[in-house]
Coordinates of C-alpha atoms (C1' of nucleotides) in Angstrom, one line a residue:
Chain A
M216 CA 24.4 3.9 24.8
A217 CA 23.4 5.0 21.2
N218 CA 27.1 4.5 20.0
G219 CA 27.7 0.7 21.1
L220 CA 29.2 -1.6 18.6
R221 CA 25.8 -3.1 17.7
Q222 CA 24.2 0.2 16.9
R223 CA 27.1 1.0 14.7
W224 CA 27.1 -2.4 12.9
R225 CA 23.4 -2.0 12.4
A226 CA 23.8 1.6 10.9
D227 CA 26.7 0.6 8.6
A228 CA 24.8 -2.6 7.6
M229 CA 21.6 -0.6 6.7
R230 CA 23.6 1.9 4.7
T231 CA 25.6 -0.7 2.7
I232 CA 22.5 -2.9 2.1
Q233 CA 20.4 0.2 0.9
E234 CA 23.4 1.1 -1.5
R235 CA 23.8 -2.5 -2.8
A236 CA 20.0 -2.6 -3.2
L237 CA 20.0 0.4 -5.2
D238 CA 22.8 -0.5 -7.6
L239 CA 21.0 -3.8 -8.3
F240 CA 17.6 -1.9 -8.6
D241 CA 19.2 0.7 -11.0
E242 CA 20.8 -2.3 -13.1
R243 CA 18.1 -4.8 -13.3
G244 CA 14.9 -3.0 -12.3
F245 CA 13.1 -3.3 -8.9
V246 CA 10.8 -6.2 -9.7
A247 CA 13.5 -8.2 -11.2
V248 CA 15.7 -8.0 -8.1
T249 CA 15.0 -10.6 -5.3
I250 CA 15.7 -10.0 -1.7
E251 CA 18.3 -12.9 -1.7
Q252 CA 20.2 -11.3 -4.5
V253 CA 20.3 -8.1 -2.5
A254 CA 21.3 -10.0 0.8
T255 CA 24.1 -11.7 -1.3
A256 CA 25.3 -8.5 -2.8
A257 CA 25.5 -6.8 0.7
E258 CA 27.0 -10.0 2.2
V259 CA 24.3 -10.5 4.9
S260 CA 21.5 -13.0 5.1
P261 CA 18.1 -12.4 3.8
S262 CA 16.6 -12.5 7.4
T263 CA 18.9 -9.6 8.2
V264 CA 17.4 -7.5 5.4
Y265 CA 14.0 -8.2 6.7
R266 CA 14.9 -7.5 10.2
L267 CA 16.4 -4.2 9.1
F268 CA 13.9 -3.1 6.5
G269 CA 10.9 -5.0 7.1
T270 CA 9.8 -5.4 3.4
K271 CA 11.4 -5.0 0.0
E272 CA 9.9 -1.6 -0.5
G273 CA 11.2 -0.6 2.8
L274 CA 14.8 -0.8 1.3
L275 CA 13.7 2.4 -0.5
V276 CA 11.2 4.1 1.6
A277 CA 13.1 3.5 5.1
D278 CA 13.5 7.0 6.5
E279 CA 15.3 8.5 9.5
F280 CA 12.0 10.4 10.3
D281 CA 10.4 7.0 11.1
T282 CA 13.2 6.3 13.7
L283 CA 12.6 9.7 15.3
D284 CA 11.2 9.3 18.9
D285 CA 8.3 11.4 20.0
D286 CA 10.6 14.0 21.8
A287 CA 12.7 14.5 18.9
L288 CA 9.6 15.0 16.7
R289 CA 8.0 17.5 19.2
E290 CA 11.4 19.4 18.8
V291 CA 11.4 19.5 14.9
L292 CA 7.7 20.3 14.4
D293 CA 6.4 23.6 15.7
P294 CA 2.5 23.1 16.2
A295 CA 2.0 26.8 15.4
D296 CA 3.7 26.5 12.0
P297 CA 4.1 23.0 10.7
V298 CA 4.5 24.2 7.1
G299 CA 7.4 26.2 8.1
S300 CA 8.9 23.5 10.2
L301 CA 8.6 21.0 7.3
L302 CA 10.1 23.5 4.9
A303 CA 13.0 23.8 7.4
A304 CA 13.4 20.1 7.6
V305 CA 13.6 19.8 3.8
L306 CA 16.1 22.6 3.6
R307 CA 18.2 20.8 6.2
Y308 CA 17.9 17.7 4.4
E309 CA 18.9 19.2 1.0
D310 CA 21.9 20.7 2.5
A311 CA 23.4 17.3 3.5
P312 CA 23.4 15.6 0.3
G313 CA 22.8 12.1 1.2
E314 CA 23.3 11.2 -2.4
T315 CA 21.1 8.2 -2.2
A316 CA 18.1 10.3 -1.6
H317 CA 17.7 11.5 -5.2
R318 CA 18.3 8.0 -6.4
R319 CA 15.6 6.6 -4.1
V320 CA 12.9 9.2 -5.0
R321 CA 12.8 8.1 -8.5
Y322 CA 11.3 4.8 -7.4
F323 CA 8.6 6.5 -5.3
F324 CA 7.0 7.6 -8.5
E325 CA 7.8 5.1 -11.0
E326 CA 7.4 1.7 -9.2
P327 CA 3.8 1.3 -8.1
S328 CA 4.5 -1.1 -5.0
V329 CA 7.1 1.5 -3.8
R330 CA 4.7 4.3 -4.3
T331 CA 2.1 2.3 -2.1
A332 CA 4.7 1.8 0.6
A333 CA 5.5 5.5 0.6
C334 CA 2.0 6.3 1.0
A335 CA 1.7 3.9 4.0
N336 CA 4.6 5.7 5.5
L337 CA 3.1 9.1 4.9
D338 CA 0.0 7.9 6.6
R339 CA 1.8 6.7 9.6
A340 CA 3.7 10.0 9.8
A341 CA 0.3 11.8 9.7
Q342 CA -0.9 9.7 12.5
R343 CA 2.2 10.6 14.6
I344 CA 1.8 14.4 13.9
T345 CA -1.9 14.4 14.6
P346 CA -1.6 14.7 18.4
L347 CA 0.9 17.3 18.1
L348 CA -1.1 19.5 15.9
G349 CA -3.8 19.3 18.7
D350 CA -1.6 21.4 20.9
S351 CA -2.2 24.4 18.8
G352 CA -5.9 24.5 19.7
L353 CA -7.1 22.5 16.9
G354 CA -9.9 20.0 17.5
E355 CA -9.2 16.2 16.9
L356 CA -10.9 16.2 13.4
A357 CA -9.3 19.4 12.4
A358 CA -5.8 18.1 13.6
R359 CA -6.4 14.9 11.8
V360 CA -7.3 16.6 8.6
A361 CA -4.5 19.2 8.8
A362 CA -1.9 16.5 9.5
S363 CA -3.0 14.5 6.3
A364 CA -3.0 17.5 4.3
L365 CA 0.5 18.4 5.4
V366 CA 2.3 15.0 4.7
F367 CA 0.4 14.1 1.5
G368 CA 0.6 17.8 0.3
Y369 CA 4.4 17.4 0.9
F370 CA 4.3 14.2 -1.3
A371 CA 2.4 15.8 -4.0
A372 CA 5.1 18.8 -4.1
L373 CA 7.8 16.1 -4.4
E374 CA 5.9 14.4 -7.2
Q375 CA 5.6 17.6 -9.0
W376 CA 9.5 18.2 -8.4
H377 CA 10.1 14.7 -9.7
R378 CA 7.9 15.1 -12.8
D379 CA 9.7 18.5 -13.6
G380 CA 13.1 16.6 -13.7
G381 CA 14.4 17.3 -10.3
T382 CA 16.5 20.4 -11.2
K383 CA 15.0 23.2 -8.9
P384 CA 15.5 22.6 -5.2
I385 CA 12.7 20.6 -3.5
A386 CA 12.3 23.4 -1.0
T387 CA 10.9 25.4 -3.8
Y388 CA 8.1 23.1 -4.6
V389 CA 7.2 22.6 -0.7
D390 CA 7.1 26.3 0.0
E391 CA 5.1 27.2 -3.2
G392 CA 2.9 24.2 -3.0
L393 CA 2.0 24.3 0.8
A394 CA 1.8 28.0 1.0
P395 CA -2.2 27.7 0.9
L396 CA -2.1 25.1 3.7
R397 CA -0.7 27.8 6.0
G398 CA -4.1 29.3 6.5
L399 CA -5.5 26.0 7.8
W400 CA -4.1 26.8 11.4
P401 CA -5.4 29.5 13.4
T402 CA -2.5 31.2 14.7
T403 CA -0.2 33.4 12.5
P404 CA 2.9 31.5 11.8
A405 CA 4.9 34.6 10.8
A406 CA 5.3 35.5 14.5
R407 CA 7.3 32.3 15.2
R408 CA 9.9 33.0 12.5
S409 CA 12.9 35.0 13.4
Chain B
M120 CA -23.9 -3.2 -24.0
A121 CA -23.3 -2.5 -20.2
N122 CA -26.0 -5.1 -19.5
G123 CA -25.1 -8.3 -21.3
L124 CA -25.1 -11.5 -19.3
R125 CA -21.4 -11.3 -18.7
Q126 CA -21.6 -7.9 -17.1
R127 CA -24.4 -9.1 -14.8
W128 CA -22.7 -12.3 -13.9
R129 CA -19.4 -10.2 -13.1
A130 CA -21.5 -7.7 -10.9
D131 CA -23.3 -10.5 -9.1
A132 CA -20.1 -12.6 -8.7
M133 CA -18.3 -9.5 -7.3
R134 CA -21.0 -8.8 -4.8
T135 CA -21.5 -12.4 -3.5
I136 CA -17.7 -13.0 -3.4
Q137 CA -17.3 -9.6 -1.1
E138 CA -20.1 -10.8 1.1
R139 CA -18.7 -14.3 1.7
A140 CA -15.4 -12.8 2.3
L141 CA -16.6 -10.3 4.8
D142 CA -18.4 -13.1 6.5
L143 CA -15.3 -15.1 6.9
F144 CA -13.2 -12.1 7.9
D145 CA -15.7 -11.2 10.6
E146 CA -15.6 -14.8 11.8
R147 CA -11.9 -15.7 11.7
G148 CA -10.2 -12.4 11.1
F149 CA -8.7 -11.1 8.0
V150 CA -5.2 -12.6 8.1
A151 CA -6.5 -16.0 9.3
V152 CA -8.6 -16.3 6.0
T153 CA -7.0 -17.3 2.8
I154 CA -8.0 -16.5 -0.6
E155 CA -8.8 -20.1 -1.4
Q156 CA -11.2 -20.1 1.4
V157 CA -13.0 -17.1 0.2
A158 CA -13.1 -18.6 -3.2
T159 CA -14.5 -22.0 -2.1
A160 CA -17.2 -20.2 0.1
A161 CA -18.3 -18.1 -2.9
E162 CA -18.0 -21.1 -5.1
V163 CA -15.7 -19.7 -7.6
S164 CA -12.1 -20.3 -8.5
P165 CA -9.2 -18.5 -6.8
S166 CA -8.2 -16.9 -10.2
T167 CA -11.5 -15.4 -10.4
V168 CA -11.2 -13.8 -7.2
Y169 CA -7.9 -12.4 -8.3
R170 CA -9.2 -11.3 -11.7
L171 CA -12.2 -9.4 -10.1
F172 CA -10.4 -7.9 -7.2
G173 CA -6.7 -8.1 -7.9
T174 CA -5.6 -8.5 -4.3
K175 CA -6.9 -10.0 -1.0
E176 CA -7.1 -6.5 0.3
G177 CA -9.0 -5.4 -2.8
L178 CA -11.9 -7.5 -1.6
L179 CA -12.3 -4.7 1.0
V180 CA -11.3 -1.6 -0.6
A181 CA -12.9 -2.2 -4.3
D182 CA -14.9 0.7 -4.8
E183 CA -17.4 1.8 -7.5
F184 CA -15.5 5.1 -7.7
D185 CA -12.5 3.2 -9.2
T186 CA -14.7 2.0 -12.2
L187 CA -15.8 5.4 -12.9
D188 CA -14.6 6.6 -16.4
D189 CA -13.4 10.0 -16.9
D190 CA -16.6 11.4 -18.2
A191 CA -18.7 10.3 -15.3
L192 CA -16.1 11.5 -12.9
R193 CA -16.1 14.9 -14.5
E194 CA -19.8 14.9 -14.0
V195 CA -19.6 14.1 -10.3
L196 CA -16.8 16.5 -9.5
D197 CA -17.4 20.2 -9.9
P198 CA -13.8 21.8 -10.2
A199 CA -15.0 25.0 -8.7
D200 CA -16.3 23.3 -5.4
P201 CA -14.7 19.9 -5.0
V202 CA -15.5 19.9 -1.3
G203 CA -19.1 20.4 -2.0
S204 CA -19.0 17.7 -4.7
L205 CA -17.5 15.0 -2.5
L206 CA -20.0 15.9 0.4
A207 CA -22.7 15.4 -2.2
A208 CA -21.3 12.2 -3.1
V209 CA -21.0 10.9 0.5
L210 CA -24.6 12.1 1.3
R211 CA -25.9 10.1 -1.9
Y212 CA -23.8 7.1 -0.6
E213 CA -25.2 7.2 2.9
D214 CA -28.8 7.3 1.6
A215 CA -28.4 4.2 -0.3
P216 CA -27.4 1.8 2.7
G217 CA -25.2 -0.7 0.9
E218 CA -24.9 -2.5 4.3
T219 CA -21.5 -3.9 3.5
A220 CA -20.0 -0.4 3.5
H221 CA -20.1 0.1 7.2
R222 CA -18.8 -3.6 7.8
R223 CA -16.0 -2.8 5.3
V224 CA -14.7 0.5 6.7
R225 CA -13.8 -1.1 10.1
Y226 CA -11.1 -3.0 8.3
F227 CA -9.7 0.2 6.9
F228 CA -8.6 1.4 10.3
E229 CA -8.0 -2.0 12.1
E230 CA -6.2 -4.1 9.6
P231 CA -2.7 -2.6 8.7
S232 CA -2.5 -4.0 5.1
V233 CA -6.0 -3.0 4.2
R234 CA -5.3 0.4 5.5
T235 CA -2.2 0.6 3.2
A236 CA -4.3 -0.6 0.3
A237 CA -7.0 2.2 1.1
C238 CA -4.1 4.8 1.1
A239 CA -2.9 3.4 -2.4
N240 CA -6.5 3.7 -3.6
L241 CA -7.0 7.3 -2.3
D242 CA -3.6 8.3 -4.0
R243 CA -4.7 7.0 -7.3
A244 CA -8.0 8.9 -6.8
A245 CA -6.0 12.1 -6.2
Q246 CA -3.9 11.5 -9.3
R247 CA -7.2 11.2 -11.4
I248 CA -8.7 14.3 -9.9
T249 CA -5.6 16.4 -10.2
P250 CA -6.2 17.2 -13.9
L251 CA -9.8 18.1 -13.3
L252 CA -8.9 20.5 -10.5
G253 CA -6.4 22.1 -13.0
D254 CA -9.6 23.3 -14.9
S255 CA -10.5 25.8 -12.2
G256 CA -7.4 27.9 -12.9
L257 CA -5.0 26.2 -10.3
G258 CA -1.5 25.6 -11.4
E259 CA -0.3 22.0 -11.7
L260 CA 1.5 22.1 -8.5
A261 CA -1.5 23.6 -6.6
A262 CA -4.1 21.1 -8.3
R263 CA -1.7 18.3 -7.2
V264 CA -1.5 19.4 -3.6
A265 CA -5.2 20.2 -3.4
A266 CA -6.2 16.9 -4.7
S267 CA -4.2 15.1 -2.1
A268 CA -5.4 17.3 0.6
L269 CA -9.1 16.5 -0.5
V270 CA -9.0 12.8 -0.8
F271 CA -6.7 12.2 2.3
G272 CA -8.7 14.7 4.2
Y273 CA -11.7 12.9 3.4
F274 CA -9.9 9.8 4.7
A275 CA -9.0 11.6 8.0
A276 CA -12.6 12.6 8.5
L277 CA -13.7 9.0 7.8
E278 CA -11.1 7.8 10.4
Q279 CA -12.5 10.3 13.1
W280 CA -15.9 9.0 12.2
H281 CA -14.9 5.5 12.9
R282 CA -12.9 6.4 16.1
D283 CA -16.0 8.1 17.3
G284 CA -18.0 4.8 17.1
G285 CA -19.7 5.5 13.7
T286 CA -22.9 6.8 15.1
K287 CA -23.3 10.3 13.7
P288 CA -23.4 10.5 9.7
I289 CA -20.2 10.5 7.8
A290 CA -21.3 13.6 6.0
T291 CA -21.1 15.5 9.3
Y292 CA -17.5 14.8 9.7
V293 CA -16.6 15.4 6.1
D294 CA -18.5 18.7 6.1
E295 CA -16.8 20.1 9.3
G296 CA -13.3 18.4 8.7
L297 CA -12.7 19.8 5.2
A298 CA -14.5 23.1 5.7
P299 CA -11.1 24.8 5.9
L300 CA -10.2 23.3 2.6
R301 CA -12.7 25.2 0.8
G302 CA -10.5 28.2 1.0
L303 CA -7.9 26.4 -1.1
W304 CA -9.7 27.2 -4.3
P305 CA -9.9 30.7 -5.6
T306 CA -13.5 30.9 -6.8
T307 CA -16.4 31.1 -4.3
P308 CA -18.0 27.8 -4.1
A309 CA -21.1 29.3 -2.4
A310 CA -22.2 30.7 -5.9
R311 CA -22.4 27.3 -7.3
R312 CA -24.7 25.6 -4.8
S313 CA -28.5 26.2 -5.2
Chain C
dA111 C1' -31.6 -21.3 -36.4
dA112 C1' -26.8 -22.6 -37.1
dC113 C1' -22.1 -20.8 -36.9
dC114 C1' -18.2 -18.1 -35.6
dT115 C1' -15.0 -15.7 -32.7
dA116 C1' -13.7 -13.5 -29.0
dA117 C1' -13.9 -13.4 -24.2
dC118 C1' -13.7 -15.5 -20.1
dA119 C1' -14.0 -18.9 -15.9
dG120 C1' -11.3 -22.4 -14.1
dA121 C1' -7.2 -25.2 -13.5
dC122 C1' -2.3 -25.9 -12.7
dA123 C1' 2.3 -24.9 -11.7
dG124 C1' 5.7 -21.8 -10.3
dT125 C1' 7.9 -17.7 -8.0
dC126 C1' 9.1 -15.2 -4.2
dA127 C1' 8.0 -12.1 -0.4
dC128 C1' 7.5 -12.8 4.2
dT129 C1' 7.2 -15.6 8.9
dT130 C1' 8.7 -18.5 12.5
dC131 C1' 11.7 -21.1 15.0
dC132 C1' 16.0 -22.5 16.2
dT133 C1' 21.1 -22.2 17.0
dA134 C1' 25.5 -20.2 17.7
dA135 C1' 28.2 -16.4 18.6
dA136 C1' 29.2 -11.9 19.9
dA137 C1' 28.3 -7.7 22.8
dG138 C1' 27.5 -5.8 27.1
dC139 C1' 27.6 -6.0 32.1
dC140 C1' 29.5 -7.2 36.7
Chain D
dG165 C1' 37.0 -13.4 33.1
dG166 C1' 32.3 -15.4 33.6
dC167 C1' 27.5 -14.8 33.0
dT168 C1' 23.5 -12.9 30.6
dT169 C1' 21.3 -11.1 26.8
dT170 C1' 21.1 -9.6 22.4
dT171 C1' 21.2 -10.7 17.6
dA172 C1' 23.0 -12.6 13.1
dG173 C1' 22.2 -16.4 10.2
dG174 C1' 20.0 -20.6 8.9
dA175 C1' 16.3 -23.5 7.6
dA176 C1' 11.6 -24.7 6.6
dG177 C1' 7.0 -23.4 5.8
dT178 C1' 3.0 -20.4 4.2
dG179 C1' 0.3 -18.2 1.0
dA180 C1' -0.3 -14.1 -2.1
dC181 C1' 0.1 -13.4 -6.6
dT182 C1' 1.5 -14.4 -11.7
dG183 C1' 1.8 -16.6 -15.8
dT184 C1' -0.4 -20.0 -19.3
dC185 C1' -3.4 -23.2 -21.1
dT186 C1' -8.0 -25.2 -22.1
dG187 C1' -12.9 -25.8 -22.6
dT188 C1' -16.9 -23.2 -22.5
dT189 C1' -20.2 -19.8 -23.4
dA190 C1' -21.9 -15.2 -24.5
dG191 C1' -23.0 -12.4 -28.4
dG192 C1' -23.2 -11.1 -32.8
dT193 C1' -23.2 -12.6 -38.0
dT194 C1' -25.2 -14.7 -42.0

DNA sequence: AACCTAACAGACAGTCACTTCCTAAAAGCC
DNA sequence: GGCTTTTAGGAAGTGACTGTCTGTTAGGTT
């Protein structure tokens, strides 16, 4: 069902398009590269690029998190300890060296339009997380604020990581930076970890 | 110096352009209105609209906060009690009924591209606030996270206000929603208020 | 008051991100 | 193997945004 030829073609195409795009961006700079050039380099049509990534910035900010359905999201994020869940996700992610990840992050903080797109993405993530956080007894307003603080706090930690040169693991920054946010949730997160 | 004819023309033009644009947006919808139509309605040239607002979304998210210089910002924002400072600013703002403010906010949460632009604006605000927060003894990482939590927490409160119909004052939502964030800063904010 | 110059509004042309619609082909299903 | 549905690609159009250039005018100088 999720492994038909079409899905495989789609996944492969997305990966190669993203890699080709990254090559071009690194070589000539983000703004100087047109979608048509990316499409040509990846041997697909421009419309395919738009269908798969939506926007030019989407080539860089497209994330497997976005494609997560609600059930999978609920599995990943523990409403009683969102900071811990996020940290676990980051650790899992750093273990699997996607290689393109580090190349991509640079543009988040160096290309304004990409940064904007990343913020929009985070905002969407916060909106998805908000109802889940409501499960832990938080009111709607508190859940909304907490979700924003969580995702944009993560982004802030990522920025600090980037500004420091990206040597230490990202998880360090997330753990330290978001530690104060653990207090935002009524229940004690320590009890959940084991 | 700040009251020459040119500055006055600029301020007047911005106000009328914004009002005309809002009229058109309310009438035909944001996406259906072109910059050229706005320019015609406001009796200026399209290039003037771009010079004054930068983007189409800028017509809605342009904010007097953005034009604040660093000194004025430092005066408004108390590093020891940023939540209180923000609340005070909101209260000051609600007292002066700019009239267009409430009309504008609607688009923040109903027009995706405007929401994106608003997020980008908030992100820029967080970057400006970060160094100020460093003054209160926070480390760079902590200051960055706190600044993000503050501005996007404010946005979350504003969204809740909007979703509730915009009847109660915004300050209520900000006060209640950001209350947990007061704990993020080491010094006690209560001592500052009087 | 006449003059200078620096800024600024407006006009124009060009680029490219993005959309919409269509057609052909390949995948999935029986 | 035939039928339906999905989807990749192509083509044409729209409009946001960017440069550059020119005429004008505000604001200061003598």
